[in-house]
Coordinates of C-alpha atoms in Angstrom, one line a residue:
X1498 CA 106.5 105.9 96.8
X1499 CA 104.0 108.7 97.9
X1500 CA 102.5 111.3 95.7
X1501 CA 99.7 113.9 96.1
X1502 CA 96.7 113.5 93.9
X1503 CA 93.3 115.2 93.4
X1504 CA 90.4 112.8 93.4
X1505 CA 86.7 112.9 92.6
X1506 CA 84.6 110.6 94.8
X1507 CA 82.3 108.2 93.0
X1508 CA 81.5 105.7 95.6
X1509 CA 82.8 104.3 99.0
X1510 CA 82.7 100.8 100.2
X1511 CA 83.2 99.7 103.8
X1512 CA 86.3 97.5 104.2
X1513 CA 86.8 95.7 107.5
X1514 CA 86.0 97.4 110.8
X1515 CA 87.4 100.8 110.3
X1516 CA 88.5 101.3 106.7
X1517 CA 86.9 102.3 103.4
X1518 CA 87.7 101.6 99.7
X1519 CA 86.9 104.9 97.9
X1520 CA 86.3 104.6 94.2
X1521 CA 87.4 107.7 92.3
X1522 CA 88.4 109.5 89.2
X1523 CA 91.8 111.2 89.7
X1524 CA 94.1 113.6 87.9
X1525 CA 97.1 111.2 88.1
X1526 CA 95.4 107.8 88.3
X1527 CA 92.3 108.0 86.2
X1528 CA 89.5 105.7 87.4
X1529 CA 90.9 103.9 90.4
X1530 CA 90.1 102.7 93.9
X1531 CA 92.0 103.4 97.1
X1532 CA 92.1 102.0 100.6
X1533 CA 91.5 104.6 103.4
X1534 CA 92.4 103.3 106.8
X1535 CA 90.7 104.6 110.0
X1536 CA 87.9 106.1 108.0
X1537 CA 85.2 105.5 110.6
X1538 CA 85.3 109.1 111.9
X1539 CA 82.4 111.3 110.8
X1540 CA 84.8 114.1 109.7
X1541 CA 86.3 111.7 107.2
X1542 CA 83.1 110.1 106.1
X1543 CA 81.8 113.5 105.0
X1544 CA 84.6 113.6 102.5
X1545 CA 83.1 110.6 100.6
X1546 CA 79.9 112.3 99.5
X1547 CA 79.2 111.8 95.7
X1548 CA 81.3 114.0 93.4
X1549 CA 83.3 115.5 96.3
X1550 CA 86.7 116.8 95.0
X1551 CA 89.4 115.8 97.5
X1552 CA 93.2 115.9 97.8
X1553 CA 95.1 112.9 99.2
X1554 CA 98.6 111.5 99.6
X1555 CA 98.7 108.2 97.7
X1556 CA 101.1 105.5 98.9
X1557 CA 101.9 103.2 96.0
X1558 CA 102.8 99.6 96.7
X1559 CA 104.5 97.2 94.3
X1560 CA 102.8 94.3 96.2
X1561 CA 99.2 95.4 95.7
X1562 CA 97.1 97.0 93.1
X1563 CA 95.0 98.6 95.9
X1564 CA 97.0 101.7 96.8
X1565 CA 96.5 103.5 100.1
X1566 CA 95.2 107.1 100.4
X1567 CA 95.9 109.2 103.5
X1568 CA 95.8 112.9 104.7
X1569 CA 92.6 113.5 102.9
X1570 CA 91.1 117.0 102.6
X1571 CA 88.4 118.7 100.6
X1572 CA 89.6 120.9 97.8
X1573 CA 86.3 122.8 97.7
X1574 CA 83.4 123.2 100.2
X1575 CA 80.7 122.7 97.5
X1576 CA 78.2 124.5 99.7
X1577 CA 76.0 125.2 96.7
X1578 CA 75.5 121.5 96.1
X1579 CA 75.4 120.2 99.7
X1580 CA 72.8 122.7 100.7
X1581 CA 70.4 121.7 97.9
X1582 CA 68.4 118.5 97.8
X1583 CA 68.1 118.8 94.0
X1584 CA 71.8 119.3 93.4
X1585 CA 72.7 116.5 95.8
X1586 CA 70.4 114.1 94.0
X1587 CA 72.0 115.1 90.6
X1588 CA 75.5 114.4 92.0
X1589 CA 74.3 111.1 93.3
X1590 CA 73.2 110.2 89.8
X1591 CA 76.3 111.5 88.1
X1592 CA 78.6 109.7 90.4
X1593 CA 76.8 106.4 89.9
X1594 CA 76.9 106.8 86.1
X1595 CA 80.6 107.3 86.2
X1596 CA 81.1 104.5 88.7
X1597 CA 79.3 102.0 86.5
X1598 CA 80.3 103.2 83.1
X1599 CA 84.0 104.0 83.5
X1600 CA 85.8 100.7 84.5
X1601 CA 88.3 100.6 87.3
X1602 CA 91.9 101.0 85.9
X1603 CA 90.8 103.1 83.0
X1604 CA 92.7 106.3 82.1
X1605 CA 90.3 108.4 80.0
X1606 CA 92.2 111.5 78.8
X1607 CA 90.6 114.7 80.1
X1608 CA 87.9 112.9 82.2
X1609 CA 89.0 114.3 85.6
X1610 CA 89.3 117.9 84.3
X1611 CA 85.9 117.7 82.6
X1612 CA 84.3 116.3 85.8
X1613 CA 85.9 118.9 88.0
X1614 CA 84.7 121.7 85.7
X1615 CA 81.1 120.4 85.8
X1616 CA 81.0 119.9 89.5
X1617 CA 82.1 123.5 90.2
X1618 CA 79.7 124.7 87.6
X1619 CA 76.7 122.9 89.2
X1620 CA 77.9 124.2 92.6
X1621 CA 77.8 127.8 91.3
X1622 CA 74.5 127.7 89.5
X1623 CA 71.6 129.4 91.3
X1624 CA 68.8 128.4 89.0
X1625 CA 67.9 126.6 85.8
X1626 CA 69.9 123.5 86.5
X1627 CA 67.1 120.9 86.1
X1628 CA 68.5 119.8 82.7
X1629 CA 72.0 119.6 84.0
X1630 CA 72.2 115.8 84.2
X1631 CA 70.9 115.5 80.6
X1632 CA 73.7 117.8 79.4
X1633 CA 76.2 115.9 81.5
X1634 CA 75.3 112.6 79.9
X1635 CA 75.5 114.0 76.4
X1636 CA 78.9 115.5 77.1
X1637 CA 80.1 112.2 78.7
X1638 CA 79.5 110.4 75.4
X1639 CA 82.0 112.8 73.8
X1640 CA 84.5 112.6 76.6
X1641 CA 84.4 108.8 76.3
X1642 CA 85.2 109.1 72.6
X1643 CA 81.8 108.3 71.0
X1644 CA 81.1 111.8 69.6
X1645 CA 77.6 111.0 68.6
X1646 CA 75.6 112.8 65.9
X1647 CA 71.8 113.2 66.1
X1648 CA 71.5 110.3 63.7
X1649 CA 73.5 108.0 66.0
X1650 CA 70.8 108.5 68.7
X1651 CA 67.9 107.6 66.3
X1652 CA 67.7 103.9 67.4
X1653 CA 67.5 105.0 71.0
X1654 CA 65.6 108.3 71.0
X1655 CA 62.6 107.5 68.7
X1656 CA 59.9 110.2 69.2
X1657 CA 62.4 112.5 71.0
X1658 CA 64.8 112.6 68.1
X1659 CA 64.1 116.3 67.3
X1660 CA 64.7 117.3 70.9
X1661 CA 67.9 115.2 71.1
X1662 CA 69.2 117.0 68.0
X1663 CA 68.3 120.4 69.5
X1664 CA 70.2 119.5 72.7
X1665 CA 73.3 118.4 70.7
X1666 CA 73.3 121.7 68.8
X1667 CA 72.7 123.9 71.8
X1668 CA 75.3 125.6 73.9
X1669 CA 75.4 124.8 77.6
X1670 CA 73.4 127.9 78.6
X1671 CA 70.9 127.3 75.9
X1672 CA 70.4 123.6 76.9
X1673 CA 69.6 124.6 80.4
X1674 CA 66.7 126.8 79.2
X1675 CA 65.0 124.2 77.0
X1676 CA 61.6 123.5 78.6
X1677 CA 61.1 119.9 79.6
X1678 CA 58.8 118.1 82.0
X1679 CA 60.3 115.7 84.5
X1680 CA 58.8 112.8 82.6
X1681 CA 60.6 113.9 79.4
X1682 CA 63.9 114.4 81.2
X1683 CA 63.6 110.9 82.6
X1684 CA 63.0 109.4 79.2
X1685 CA 65.9 111.3 77.7
X1686 CA 68.3 110.1 80.5
X1687 CA 67.2 106.5 79.9
X1688 CA 67.7 106.8 76.1
X1689 CA 71.2 108.3 76.5
X1690 CA 72.1 105.6 79.0
X1691 CA 70.9 102.9 76.5
X1692 CA 73.2 104.6 73.8
X1693 CA 76.1 104.4 76.3
X1694 CA 75.3 100.7 77.1
X1695 CA 75.4 99.9 73.4
X1696 CA 78.9 101.4 73.0
X1697 CA 80.5 100.0 76.1
X1698 CA 78.8 96.6 75.4
X1699 CA 77.7 96.3 79.0
X1700 CA 74.4 96.8 80.9
X1701 CA 74.3 99.9 83.1
X1702 CA 71.7 99.7 85.9
X1703 CA 71.6 103.2 87.5
X1704 CA 69.6 102.9 90.7
X1705 CA 69.6 106.6 91.5
X1706 CA 67.7 107.3 88.3
X1707 CA 64.6 106.3 90.3
X1708 CA 65.4 109.0 92.8
X1709 CA 65.8 111.6 90.1
X1710 CA 62.5 110.4 88.5
X1711 CA 60.7 111.1 91.8
X1712 CA 62.4 114.4 92.5
X1713 CA 61.9 115.9 89.0
X1714 CA 58.5 114.4 88.4
X1715 CA 56.9 117.8 87.6

């Protein structure tokens, strides 16, 4: 059986000499990994950048849980992201969060659509996106079904409780304009991740948070 699906790339792992296992969130399959054969070409590897939105033909096999993806193509150029060091770093962080938080085989209702909307929004933004990853993390808690109140964050946010409450009350555009230092953003990201860890009952070690910390230091 072969079907066409839209996929958001979270991570890619080399498999054998010339193949890749691409870890994705998809419109039909939820969080799932696919084997891409003959993926050593540079033109194909560029498709596997974090949070790329691609289209692929999926070959389902009754003999294996690892389906094959072929005829891959980019749905959107995402030039606004790929031409920005800051936006690229944000997508690296977002993709790693999704890769580690959403377990393979999970079908979270609305997750793909929400991710796609946010990727295209970040791509289109010309300024005032330094708080984007903070807003993304807060919205992710809702998409995952936790729907936190400001009180729920109290054990994790401590001295930043008032700011966390303000972020939860703000619209997207308002939250982008809340003044924060890089140090404060880093602290908030770590606190929201600890909240997520508590609810999924699993440790989440996000390596790219260190990159964000350096980039948004000021």
